CSV table of C-alpha atoms in Angstrom, one decimal:
chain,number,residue,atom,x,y,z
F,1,UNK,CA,9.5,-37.1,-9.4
F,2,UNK,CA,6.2,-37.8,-7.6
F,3,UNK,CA,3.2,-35.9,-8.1
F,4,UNK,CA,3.6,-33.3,-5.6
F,5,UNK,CA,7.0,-31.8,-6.4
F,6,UNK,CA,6.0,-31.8,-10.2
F,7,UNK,CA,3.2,-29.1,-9.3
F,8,UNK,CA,4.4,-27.1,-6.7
F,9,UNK,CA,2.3,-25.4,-4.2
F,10,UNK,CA,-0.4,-27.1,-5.9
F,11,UNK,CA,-2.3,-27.2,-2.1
F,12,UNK,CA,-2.0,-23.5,-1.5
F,13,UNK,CA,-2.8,-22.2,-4.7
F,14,UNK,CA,-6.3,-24.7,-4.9
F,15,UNK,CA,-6.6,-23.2,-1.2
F,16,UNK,CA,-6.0,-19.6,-2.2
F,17,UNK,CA,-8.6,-20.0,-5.0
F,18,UNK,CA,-11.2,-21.1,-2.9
F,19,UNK,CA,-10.8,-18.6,-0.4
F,20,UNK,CA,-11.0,-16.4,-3.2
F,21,UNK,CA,-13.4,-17.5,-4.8
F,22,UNK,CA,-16.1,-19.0,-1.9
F,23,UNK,CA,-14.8,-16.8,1.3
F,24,UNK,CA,-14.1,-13.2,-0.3
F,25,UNK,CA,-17.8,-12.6,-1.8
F,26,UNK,CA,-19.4,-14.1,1.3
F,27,UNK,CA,-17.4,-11.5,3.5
F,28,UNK,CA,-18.4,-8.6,0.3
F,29,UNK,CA,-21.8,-9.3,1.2
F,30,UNK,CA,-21.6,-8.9,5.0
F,31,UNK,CA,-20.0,-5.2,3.6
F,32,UNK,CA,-16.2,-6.5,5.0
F,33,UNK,CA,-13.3,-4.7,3.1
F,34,UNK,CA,-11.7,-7.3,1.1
F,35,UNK,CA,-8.1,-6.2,2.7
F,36,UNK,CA,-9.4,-6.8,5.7
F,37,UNK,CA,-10.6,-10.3,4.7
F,38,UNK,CA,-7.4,-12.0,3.5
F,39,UNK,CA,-5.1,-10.1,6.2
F,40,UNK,CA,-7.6,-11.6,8.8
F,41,UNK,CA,-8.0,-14.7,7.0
F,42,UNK,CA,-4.0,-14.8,6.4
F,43,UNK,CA,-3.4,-14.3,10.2
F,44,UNK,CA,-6.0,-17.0,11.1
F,45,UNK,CA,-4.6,-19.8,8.6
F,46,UNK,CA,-1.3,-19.2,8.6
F,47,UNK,CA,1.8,-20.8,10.4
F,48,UNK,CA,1.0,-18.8,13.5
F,49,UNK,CA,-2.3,-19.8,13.6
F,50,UNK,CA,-4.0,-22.8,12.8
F,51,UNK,CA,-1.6,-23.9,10.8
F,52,UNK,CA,0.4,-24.4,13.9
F,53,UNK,CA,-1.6,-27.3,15.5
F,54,UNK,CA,-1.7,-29.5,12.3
F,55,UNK,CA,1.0,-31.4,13.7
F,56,UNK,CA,-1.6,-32.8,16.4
F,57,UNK,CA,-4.6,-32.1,13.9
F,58,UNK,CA,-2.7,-33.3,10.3
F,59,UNK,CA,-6.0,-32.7,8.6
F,60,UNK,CA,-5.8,-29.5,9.5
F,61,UNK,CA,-2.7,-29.3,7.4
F,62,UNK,CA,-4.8,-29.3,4.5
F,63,UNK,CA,-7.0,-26.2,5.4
F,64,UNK,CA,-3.8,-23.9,6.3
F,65,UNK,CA,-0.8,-22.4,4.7
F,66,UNK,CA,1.9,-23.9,6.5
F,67,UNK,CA,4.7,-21.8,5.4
F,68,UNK,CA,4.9,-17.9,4.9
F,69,UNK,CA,7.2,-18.4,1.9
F,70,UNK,CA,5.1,-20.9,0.7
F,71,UNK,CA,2.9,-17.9,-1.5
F,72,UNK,CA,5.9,-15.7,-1.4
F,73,UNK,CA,6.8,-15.8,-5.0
F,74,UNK,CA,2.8,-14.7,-6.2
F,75,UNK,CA,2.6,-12.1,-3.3
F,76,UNK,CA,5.8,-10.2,-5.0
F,77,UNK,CA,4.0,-10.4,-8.3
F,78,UNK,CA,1.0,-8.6,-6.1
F,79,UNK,CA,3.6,-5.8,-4.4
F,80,UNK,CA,4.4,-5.3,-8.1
F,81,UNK,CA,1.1,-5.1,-9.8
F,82,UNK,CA,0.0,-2.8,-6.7
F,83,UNK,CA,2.5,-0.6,-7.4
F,84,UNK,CA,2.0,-0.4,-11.2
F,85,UNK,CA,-2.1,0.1,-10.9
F,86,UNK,CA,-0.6,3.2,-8.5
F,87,UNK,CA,1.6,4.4,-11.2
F,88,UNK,CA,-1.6,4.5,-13.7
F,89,UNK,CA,-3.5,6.7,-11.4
F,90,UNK,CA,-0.2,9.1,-11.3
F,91,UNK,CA,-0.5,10.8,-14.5
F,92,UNK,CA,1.8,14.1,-14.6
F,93,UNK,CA,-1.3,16.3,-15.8
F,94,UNK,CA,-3.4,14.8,-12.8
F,95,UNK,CA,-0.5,15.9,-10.4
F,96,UNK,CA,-0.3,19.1,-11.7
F,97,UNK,CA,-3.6,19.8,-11.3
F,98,UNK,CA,-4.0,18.8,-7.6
F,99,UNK,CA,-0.6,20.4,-6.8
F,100,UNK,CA,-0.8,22.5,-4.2
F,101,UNK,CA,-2.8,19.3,-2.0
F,102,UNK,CA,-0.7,16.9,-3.4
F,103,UNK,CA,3.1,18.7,-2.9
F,104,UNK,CA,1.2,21.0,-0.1
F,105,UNK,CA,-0.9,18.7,2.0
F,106,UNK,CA,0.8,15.7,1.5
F,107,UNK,CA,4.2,16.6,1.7
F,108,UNK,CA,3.8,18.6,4.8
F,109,UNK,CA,1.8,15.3,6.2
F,110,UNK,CA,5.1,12.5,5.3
F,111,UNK,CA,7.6,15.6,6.2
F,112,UNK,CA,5.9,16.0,9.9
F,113,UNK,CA,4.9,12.5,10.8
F,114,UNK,CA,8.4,11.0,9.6
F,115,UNK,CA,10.1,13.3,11.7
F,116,UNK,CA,7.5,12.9,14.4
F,117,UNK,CA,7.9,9.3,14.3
F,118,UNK,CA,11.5,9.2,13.8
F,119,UNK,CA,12.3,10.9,16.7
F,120,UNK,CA,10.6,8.3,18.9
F,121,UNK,CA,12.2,5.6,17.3
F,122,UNK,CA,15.6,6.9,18.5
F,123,UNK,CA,14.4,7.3,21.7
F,124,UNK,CA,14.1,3.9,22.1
F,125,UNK,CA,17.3,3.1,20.8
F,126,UNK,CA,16.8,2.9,17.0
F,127,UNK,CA,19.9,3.7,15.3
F,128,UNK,CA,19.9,6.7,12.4
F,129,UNK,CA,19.1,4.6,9.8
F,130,UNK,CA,16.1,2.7,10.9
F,131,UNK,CA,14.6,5.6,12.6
F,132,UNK,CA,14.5,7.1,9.4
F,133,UNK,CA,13.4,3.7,7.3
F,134,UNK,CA,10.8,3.5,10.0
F,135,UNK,CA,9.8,7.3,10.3
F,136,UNK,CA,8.9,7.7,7.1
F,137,UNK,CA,7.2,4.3,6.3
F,138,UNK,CA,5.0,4.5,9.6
F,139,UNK,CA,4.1,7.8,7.8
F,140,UNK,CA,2.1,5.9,5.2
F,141,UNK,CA,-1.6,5.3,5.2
F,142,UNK,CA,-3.0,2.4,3.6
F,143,UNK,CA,-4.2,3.1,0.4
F,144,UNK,CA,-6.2,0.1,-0.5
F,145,UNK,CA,-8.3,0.3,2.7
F,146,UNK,CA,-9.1,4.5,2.8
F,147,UNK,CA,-9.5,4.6,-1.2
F,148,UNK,CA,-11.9,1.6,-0.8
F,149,UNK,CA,-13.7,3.2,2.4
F,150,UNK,CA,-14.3,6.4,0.7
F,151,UNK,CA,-15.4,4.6,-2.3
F,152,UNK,CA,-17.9,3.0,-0.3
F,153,UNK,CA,-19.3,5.7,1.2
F,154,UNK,CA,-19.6,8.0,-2.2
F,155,UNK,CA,-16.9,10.5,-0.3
F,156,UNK,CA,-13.9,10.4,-3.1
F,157,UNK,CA,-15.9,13.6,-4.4
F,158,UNK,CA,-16.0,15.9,-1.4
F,159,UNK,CA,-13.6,17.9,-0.3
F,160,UNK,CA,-12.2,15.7,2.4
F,161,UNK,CA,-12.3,12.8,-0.4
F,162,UNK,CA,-9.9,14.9,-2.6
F,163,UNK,CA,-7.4,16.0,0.5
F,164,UNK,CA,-7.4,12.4,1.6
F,165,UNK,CA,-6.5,11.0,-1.9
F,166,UNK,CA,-3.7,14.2,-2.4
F,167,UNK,CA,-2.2,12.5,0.7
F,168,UNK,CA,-2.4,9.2,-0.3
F,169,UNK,CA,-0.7,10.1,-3.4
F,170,UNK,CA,2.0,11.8,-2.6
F,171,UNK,CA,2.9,9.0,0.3
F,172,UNK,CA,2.8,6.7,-2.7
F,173,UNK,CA,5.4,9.0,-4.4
F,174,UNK,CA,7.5,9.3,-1.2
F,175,UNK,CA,7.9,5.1,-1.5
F,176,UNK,CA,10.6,6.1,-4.9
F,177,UNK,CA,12.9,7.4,-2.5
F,178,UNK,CA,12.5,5.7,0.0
F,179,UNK,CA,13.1,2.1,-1.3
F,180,UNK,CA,16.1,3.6,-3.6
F,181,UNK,CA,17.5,4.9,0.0
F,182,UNK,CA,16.9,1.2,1.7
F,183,UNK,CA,18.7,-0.2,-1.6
F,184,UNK,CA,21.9,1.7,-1.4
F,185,UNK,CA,21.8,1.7,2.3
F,186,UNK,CA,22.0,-2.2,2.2
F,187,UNK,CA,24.5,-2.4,-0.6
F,188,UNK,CA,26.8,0.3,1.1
F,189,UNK,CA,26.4,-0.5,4.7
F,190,UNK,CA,29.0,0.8,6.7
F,191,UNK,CA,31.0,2.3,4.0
F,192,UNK,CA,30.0,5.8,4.1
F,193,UNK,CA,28.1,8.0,6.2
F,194,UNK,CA,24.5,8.5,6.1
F,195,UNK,CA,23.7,12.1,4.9
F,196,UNK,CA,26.3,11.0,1.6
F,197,UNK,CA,24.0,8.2,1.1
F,198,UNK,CA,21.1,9.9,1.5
F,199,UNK,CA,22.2,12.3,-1.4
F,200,UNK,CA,23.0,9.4,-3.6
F,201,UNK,CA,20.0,7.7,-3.2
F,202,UNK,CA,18.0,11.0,-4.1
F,203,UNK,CA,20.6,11.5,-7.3
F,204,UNK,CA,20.7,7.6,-8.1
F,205,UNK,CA,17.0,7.5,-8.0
F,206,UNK,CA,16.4,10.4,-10.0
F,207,UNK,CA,18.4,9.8,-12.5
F,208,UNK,CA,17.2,6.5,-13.2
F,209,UNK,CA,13.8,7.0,-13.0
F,210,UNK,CA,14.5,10.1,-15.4
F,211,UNK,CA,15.7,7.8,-18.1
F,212,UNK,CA,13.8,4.7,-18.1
F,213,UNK,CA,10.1,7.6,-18.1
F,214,UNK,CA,12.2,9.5,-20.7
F,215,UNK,CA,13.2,6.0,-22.8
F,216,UNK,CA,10.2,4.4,-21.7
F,217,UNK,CA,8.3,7.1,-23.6
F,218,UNK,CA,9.4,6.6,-26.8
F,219,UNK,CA,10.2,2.9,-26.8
F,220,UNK,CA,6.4,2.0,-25.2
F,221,UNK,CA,4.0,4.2,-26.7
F,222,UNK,CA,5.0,3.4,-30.4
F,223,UNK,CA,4.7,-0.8,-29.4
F,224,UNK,CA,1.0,0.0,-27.6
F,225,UNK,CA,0.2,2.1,-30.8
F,226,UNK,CA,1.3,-1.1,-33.0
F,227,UNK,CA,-0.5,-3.6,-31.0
F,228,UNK,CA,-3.6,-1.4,-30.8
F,229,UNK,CA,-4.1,-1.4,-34.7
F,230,UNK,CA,-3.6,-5.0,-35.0
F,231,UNK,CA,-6.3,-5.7,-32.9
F,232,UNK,CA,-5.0,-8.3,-31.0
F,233,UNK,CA,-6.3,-8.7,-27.2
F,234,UNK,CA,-4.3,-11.2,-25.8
F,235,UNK,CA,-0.9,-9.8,-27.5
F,236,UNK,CA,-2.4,-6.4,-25.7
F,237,UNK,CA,-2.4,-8.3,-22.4
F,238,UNK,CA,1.1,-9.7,-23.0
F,239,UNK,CA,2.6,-6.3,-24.0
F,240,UNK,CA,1.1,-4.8,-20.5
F,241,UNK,CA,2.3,-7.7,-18.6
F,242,UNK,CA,5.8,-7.3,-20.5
F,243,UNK,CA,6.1,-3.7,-19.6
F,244,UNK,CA,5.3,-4.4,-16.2
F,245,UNK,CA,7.5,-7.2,-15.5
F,246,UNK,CA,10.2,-6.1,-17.9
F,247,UNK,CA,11.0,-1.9,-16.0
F,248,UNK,CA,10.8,-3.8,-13.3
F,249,UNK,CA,13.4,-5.9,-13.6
F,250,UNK,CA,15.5,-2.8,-15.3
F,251,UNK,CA,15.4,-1.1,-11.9
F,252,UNK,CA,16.2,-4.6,-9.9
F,253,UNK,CA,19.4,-4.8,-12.5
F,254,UNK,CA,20.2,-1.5,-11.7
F,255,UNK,CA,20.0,-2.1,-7.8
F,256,UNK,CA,17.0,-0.9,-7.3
F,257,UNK,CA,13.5,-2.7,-6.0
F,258,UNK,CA,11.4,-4.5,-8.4
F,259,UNK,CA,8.3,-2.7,-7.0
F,260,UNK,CA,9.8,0.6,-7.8
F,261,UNK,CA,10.4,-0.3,-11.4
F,262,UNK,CA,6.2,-1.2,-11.7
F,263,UNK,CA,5.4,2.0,-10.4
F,264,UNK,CA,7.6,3.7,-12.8
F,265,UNK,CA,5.8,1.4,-15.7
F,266,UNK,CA,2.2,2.1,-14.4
F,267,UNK,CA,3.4,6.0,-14.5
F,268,UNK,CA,4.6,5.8,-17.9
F,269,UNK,CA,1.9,4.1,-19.3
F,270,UNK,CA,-0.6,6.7,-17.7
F,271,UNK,CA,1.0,9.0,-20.3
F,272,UNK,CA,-0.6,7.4,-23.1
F,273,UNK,CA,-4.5,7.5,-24.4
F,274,UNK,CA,-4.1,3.3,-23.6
F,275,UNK,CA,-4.3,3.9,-20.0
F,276,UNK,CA,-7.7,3.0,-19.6
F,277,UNK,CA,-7.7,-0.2,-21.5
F,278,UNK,CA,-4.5,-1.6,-20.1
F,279,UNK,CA,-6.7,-0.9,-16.0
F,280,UNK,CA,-9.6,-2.7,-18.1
F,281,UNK,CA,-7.1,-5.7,-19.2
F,282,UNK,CA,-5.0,-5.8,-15.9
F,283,UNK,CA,-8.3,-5.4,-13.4
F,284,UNK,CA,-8.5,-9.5,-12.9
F,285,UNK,CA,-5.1,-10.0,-12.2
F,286,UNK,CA,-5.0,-7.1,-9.5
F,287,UNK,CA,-7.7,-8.2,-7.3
F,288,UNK,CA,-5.9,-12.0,-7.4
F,289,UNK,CA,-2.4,-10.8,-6.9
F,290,UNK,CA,-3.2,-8.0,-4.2
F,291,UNK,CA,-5.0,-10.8,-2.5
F,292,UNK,CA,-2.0,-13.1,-2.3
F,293,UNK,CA,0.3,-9.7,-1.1
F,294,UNK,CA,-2.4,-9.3,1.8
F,295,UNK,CA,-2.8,-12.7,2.8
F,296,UNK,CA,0.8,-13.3,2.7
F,297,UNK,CA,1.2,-10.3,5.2
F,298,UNK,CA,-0.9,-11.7,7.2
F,299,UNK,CA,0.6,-14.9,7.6
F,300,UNK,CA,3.7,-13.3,8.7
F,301,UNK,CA,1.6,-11.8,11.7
F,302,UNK,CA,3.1,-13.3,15.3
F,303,UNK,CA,-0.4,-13.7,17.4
F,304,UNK,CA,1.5,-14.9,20.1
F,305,UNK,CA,3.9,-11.8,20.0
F,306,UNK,CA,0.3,-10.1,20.8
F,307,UNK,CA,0.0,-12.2,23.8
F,308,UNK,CA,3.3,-11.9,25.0
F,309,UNK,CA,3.2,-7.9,24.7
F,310,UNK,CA,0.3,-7.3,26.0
F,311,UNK,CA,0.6,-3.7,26.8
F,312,UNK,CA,3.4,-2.6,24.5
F,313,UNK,CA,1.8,-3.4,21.1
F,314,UNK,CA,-1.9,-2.1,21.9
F,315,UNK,CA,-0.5,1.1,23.3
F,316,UNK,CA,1.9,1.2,20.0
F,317,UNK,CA,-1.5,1.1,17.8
F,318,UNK,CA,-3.0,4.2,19.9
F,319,UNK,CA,0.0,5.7,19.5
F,320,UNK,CA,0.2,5.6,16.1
F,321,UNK,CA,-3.1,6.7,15.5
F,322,UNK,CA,-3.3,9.4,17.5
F,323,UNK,CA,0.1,11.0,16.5
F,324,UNK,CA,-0.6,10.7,13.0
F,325,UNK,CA,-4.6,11.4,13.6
F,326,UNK,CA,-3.1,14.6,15.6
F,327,UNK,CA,-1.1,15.8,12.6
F,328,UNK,CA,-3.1,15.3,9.4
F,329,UNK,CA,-6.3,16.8,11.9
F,330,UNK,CA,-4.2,19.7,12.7
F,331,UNK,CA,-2.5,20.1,8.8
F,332,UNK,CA,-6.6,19.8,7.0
F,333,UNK,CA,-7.8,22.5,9.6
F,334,UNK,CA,-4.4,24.7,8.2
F,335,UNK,CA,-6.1,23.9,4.3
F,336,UNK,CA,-9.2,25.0,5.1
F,337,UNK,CA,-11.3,22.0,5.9
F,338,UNK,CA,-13.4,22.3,9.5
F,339,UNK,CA,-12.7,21.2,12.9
F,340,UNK,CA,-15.0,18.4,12.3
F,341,UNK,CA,-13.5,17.1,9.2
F,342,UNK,CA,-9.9,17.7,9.9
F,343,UNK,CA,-10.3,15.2,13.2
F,344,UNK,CA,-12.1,12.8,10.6
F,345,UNK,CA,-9.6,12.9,8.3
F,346,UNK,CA,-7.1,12.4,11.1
F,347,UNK,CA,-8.8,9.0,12.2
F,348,UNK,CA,-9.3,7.9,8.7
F,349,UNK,CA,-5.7,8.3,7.5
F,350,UNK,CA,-4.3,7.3,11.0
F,351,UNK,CA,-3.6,3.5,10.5
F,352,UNK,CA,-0.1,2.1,9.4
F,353,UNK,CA,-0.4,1.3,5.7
F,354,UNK,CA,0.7,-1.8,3.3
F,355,UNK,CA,3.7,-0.1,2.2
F,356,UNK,CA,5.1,-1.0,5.6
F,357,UNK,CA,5.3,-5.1,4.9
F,358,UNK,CA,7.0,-4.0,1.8
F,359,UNK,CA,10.0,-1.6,3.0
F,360,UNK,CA,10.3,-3.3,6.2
F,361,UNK,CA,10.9,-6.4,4.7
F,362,UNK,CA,13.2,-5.3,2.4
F,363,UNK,CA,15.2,-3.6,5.3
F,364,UNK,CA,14.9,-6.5,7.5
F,365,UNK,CA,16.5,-8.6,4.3
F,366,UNK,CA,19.7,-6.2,4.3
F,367,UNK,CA,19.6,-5.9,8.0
F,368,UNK,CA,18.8,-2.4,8.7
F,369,UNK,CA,16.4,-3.3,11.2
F,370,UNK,CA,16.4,-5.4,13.9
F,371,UNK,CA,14.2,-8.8,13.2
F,372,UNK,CA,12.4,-8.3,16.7
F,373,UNK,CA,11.9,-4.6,16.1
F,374,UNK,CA,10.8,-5.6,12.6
F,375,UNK,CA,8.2,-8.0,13.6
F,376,UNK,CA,6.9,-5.7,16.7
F,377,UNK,CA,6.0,-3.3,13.9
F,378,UNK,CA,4.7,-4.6,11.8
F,379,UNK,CA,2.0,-6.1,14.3
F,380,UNK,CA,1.6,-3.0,15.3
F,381,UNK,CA,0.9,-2.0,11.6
F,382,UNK,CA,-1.3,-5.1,11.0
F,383,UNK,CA,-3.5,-4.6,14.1
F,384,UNK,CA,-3.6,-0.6,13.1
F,385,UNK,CA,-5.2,-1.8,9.7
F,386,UNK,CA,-7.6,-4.1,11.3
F,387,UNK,CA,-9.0,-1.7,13.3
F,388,UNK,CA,-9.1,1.3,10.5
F,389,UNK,CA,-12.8,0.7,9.6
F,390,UNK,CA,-14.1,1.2,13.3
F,391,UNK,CA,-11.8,4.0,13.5
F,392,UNK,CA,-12.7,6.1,10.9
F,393,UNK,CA,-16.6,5.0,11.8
F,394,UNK,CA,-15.4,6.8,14.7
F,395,UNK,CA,-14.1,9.8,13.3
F,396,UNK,CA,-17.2,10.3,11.1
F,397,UNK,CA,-19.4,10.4,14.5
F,398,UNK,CA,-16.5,12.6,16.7
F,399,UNK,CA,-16.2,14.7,13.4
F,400,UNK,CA,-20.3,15.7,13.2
F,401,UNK,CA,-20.4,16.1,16.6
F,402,UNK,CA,-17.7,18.3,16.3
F,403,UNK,CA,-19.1,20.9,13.9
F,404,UNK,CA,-22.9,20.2,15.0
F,405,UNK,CA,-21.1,21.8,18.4
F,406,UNK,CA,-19.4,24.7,16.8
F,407,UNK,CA,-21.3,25.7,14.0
F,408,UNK,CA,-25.0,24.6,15.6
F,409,UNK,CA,-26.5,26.0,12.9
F,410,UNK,CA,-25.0,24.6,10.0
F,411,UNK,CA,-26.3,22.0,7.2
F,412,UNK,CA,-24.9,18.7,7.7
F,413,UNK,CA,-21.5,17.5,5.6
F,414,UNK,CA,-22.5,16.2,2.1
F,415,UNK,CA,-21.6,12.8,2.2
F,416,UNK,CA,-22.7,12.0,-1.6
F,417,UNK,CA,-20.8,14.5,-3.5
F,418,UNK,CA,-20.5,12.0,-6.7
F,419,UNK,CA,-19.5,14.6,-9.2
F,420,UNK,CA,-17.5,17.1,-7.1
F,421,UNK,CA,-14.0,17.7,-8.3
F,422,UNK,CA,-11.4,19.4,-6.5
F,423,UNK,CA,-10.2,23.0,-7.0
């Protein structure tokens, strides 16, 4: 066995790591969201992209990741750690509190846009099942890139702030359902119809998320309280990283996703007083890991599906934007916010989001989607996220014009409302 195969992927993890850690905090400094980065960065050196002359240019083939699957196995440890550092920022008292935006806002928003989406995925042909996997996903904002844009502009505290994170919550909720329904869809294909296998995806899932939180409780809170008094950091880390790993891999055995099962960990976790030192411990890993998901997604971006679609995929991206951007707009103005904030919270939560590369992979794995329609959206999705920064720049000018035009007379918004909270 030479070198090589004894440490395998040894090239793309050394490559990974640089990128990492020489790229990444060159692009923080020019203000460039790090999602951004490695999707761009992913697109550029992956097999559709440079990596694609190396076998004119073989030096080359040292600077690029040749393969997609080549980082596969570390981006599903990323999905899965995204989804549990989710779960940790889903307590049940926090949802509670922000009910009425969460349940309100944000289910009216998924509820809308899926059907609004749906719909037009049948009129092109989409049969029921992926017009509803692709409905609802497409309904999805990405939570990495508004959380971290609203972050950077001190906004999480103002009103729009709150409404945009009770959205982004409860779309993070809707992904339970959803990947239990893609699960049982793929395992029972055919065999039934799909309104009885929408119900048993809703009772499957609910039942077993109900006893793992329920036995999770009492099995995982008594170990945390054991390892806390002993005192022992890195048995802390491997207790975090075993409750992680180890639900998620329940809900796989039970036929569920993997990603679920972290979500459901992060979320029973949140219910103890460790919560804060298991985001302290887990912080390192997360910005790693969510790196490898994004860069993997954008290696599996098709530039030259771009070229060859020249029209249908930019027009896609507008669509997208605008019929979401048109919905959220017109369901903040319902809640209370202003004209000019409702069409900026439109434009910021408009783009596709990274849930997308996860559920349409999976349903492109058990064939519920066609691999062409599957790879046309999720360029569409890619390109959507790409451009979410200058769109929701644009919203924030559209938006003050907006009220400056209605109200003349009126203070401008409060854009550093640190300590707000909501109501």
């Amino acid at each position: 066995m030479d070198a090589h195969d004894s440490v395998p992927f040894l090239k793309e993890i050394i490559l990974f790591l640089t990128l990492a850690g020489v790229l990444m905090p060159l692009l923080g400094r020019l203000k460039v969201n790090p999602v951004l980065g490695f999707l761009t960065v992913g697109t550029l050196l992956g097999p559709y992209g440079l990596a694609s002359f190396a076998a004119d240019l073989p030096w080359l083939a040292w600077l690029t990741f040749g393969r997609p699957e080549d980082v596969e196995f570390l981006a599903e440890l990323g999905v899965i750690f995204l989804m549990f550092m989710i779960g940790l920022d889903m307590s049940v008292e926090r949802l509670w509190s922000m009910r009425r935006l969460v349940f309100g806002l944000g289910g009216l928003q998924v509820l809308l846009t899926a059907a609004a989406i749906g719909l037009v995925a049948a009129q092109f042909g989409n049969p029921v099942e992926a017009s509803v996997i692709l409905g609802t996903v497409l309904a999805f904002s990405s939570t990495a890139i508004v959380m971290q844009l609203l972050i950077q502009r001190r906004e999480l505290g103002t009103p729009l702030g709150q409404s945009s994170f009770a959205i982004l919550l409860f779309q993070d909720l809707a992904v339970v359902p959803l990947l239990v329904l893609i699960s049982i869809l793929g395992a029972t294909s055919g065999e039934s119809s799909f309104g009885f296998l929408l119900a048993s995806a809703a009772l499957k899932g609910v039942l077993t998320v109900v006893v793992l939180y329920l036995v999770g409780r009492r099995v995982i809170r008594p170990l945390f309280h054991q390892i806390a008094s002993d005192r022992q950091p890195d048995t802390f880390t491997a207790l975090t990283l075993l409750t992680t790993l180890g639900v998620a891999a329940l809900t796989w055995s039970a036929g569920l996703s993997m990603a679920l099962g972290a979500l459901l960990a992060g979320l029973i976790i949140a219910e103890t007083e460790f919560r804060h030192e298991v985001e302290i411990t887990i912080e390192p890993f997360k910005g790693l890991l969510m790196g490898l998901f994004f860069l993997s997604v954008g290696m599996g971006i098709d530039l030259r599906a771009l070229a060859e679609q020249p029209v249908w995929i930019p027009l896609s991206v507008l669509g997208l934007l605008a019929l979401k951007g048109l919905i959220v707009a017109g369901l903040l103005r319902v809640f209370g916010m202003s004209w000019g904030r409702s069409v900026e919270g439109g434009l910021l939560l408009g783009q596709g989001g990274e849930f997308a590369f996860i559920v349409i992979g999976l349903a492109l794995g058990f064939e519920l989607i066609s691999r062409p329609i599957g790879q046309f959206m999720l360029i569409v999705v890619g390109v959507s996220m790409l451009a979410a920064p200058l769109v929701a720049r644009l919203g924030q000018v559209l938006g003050d014009a907006l009220d400056r035009k209605i109200t003349p007379d009126a203070p401008p918004p409060m854009r550093n409302w640190a300590n707000c909270t909501s109501t």
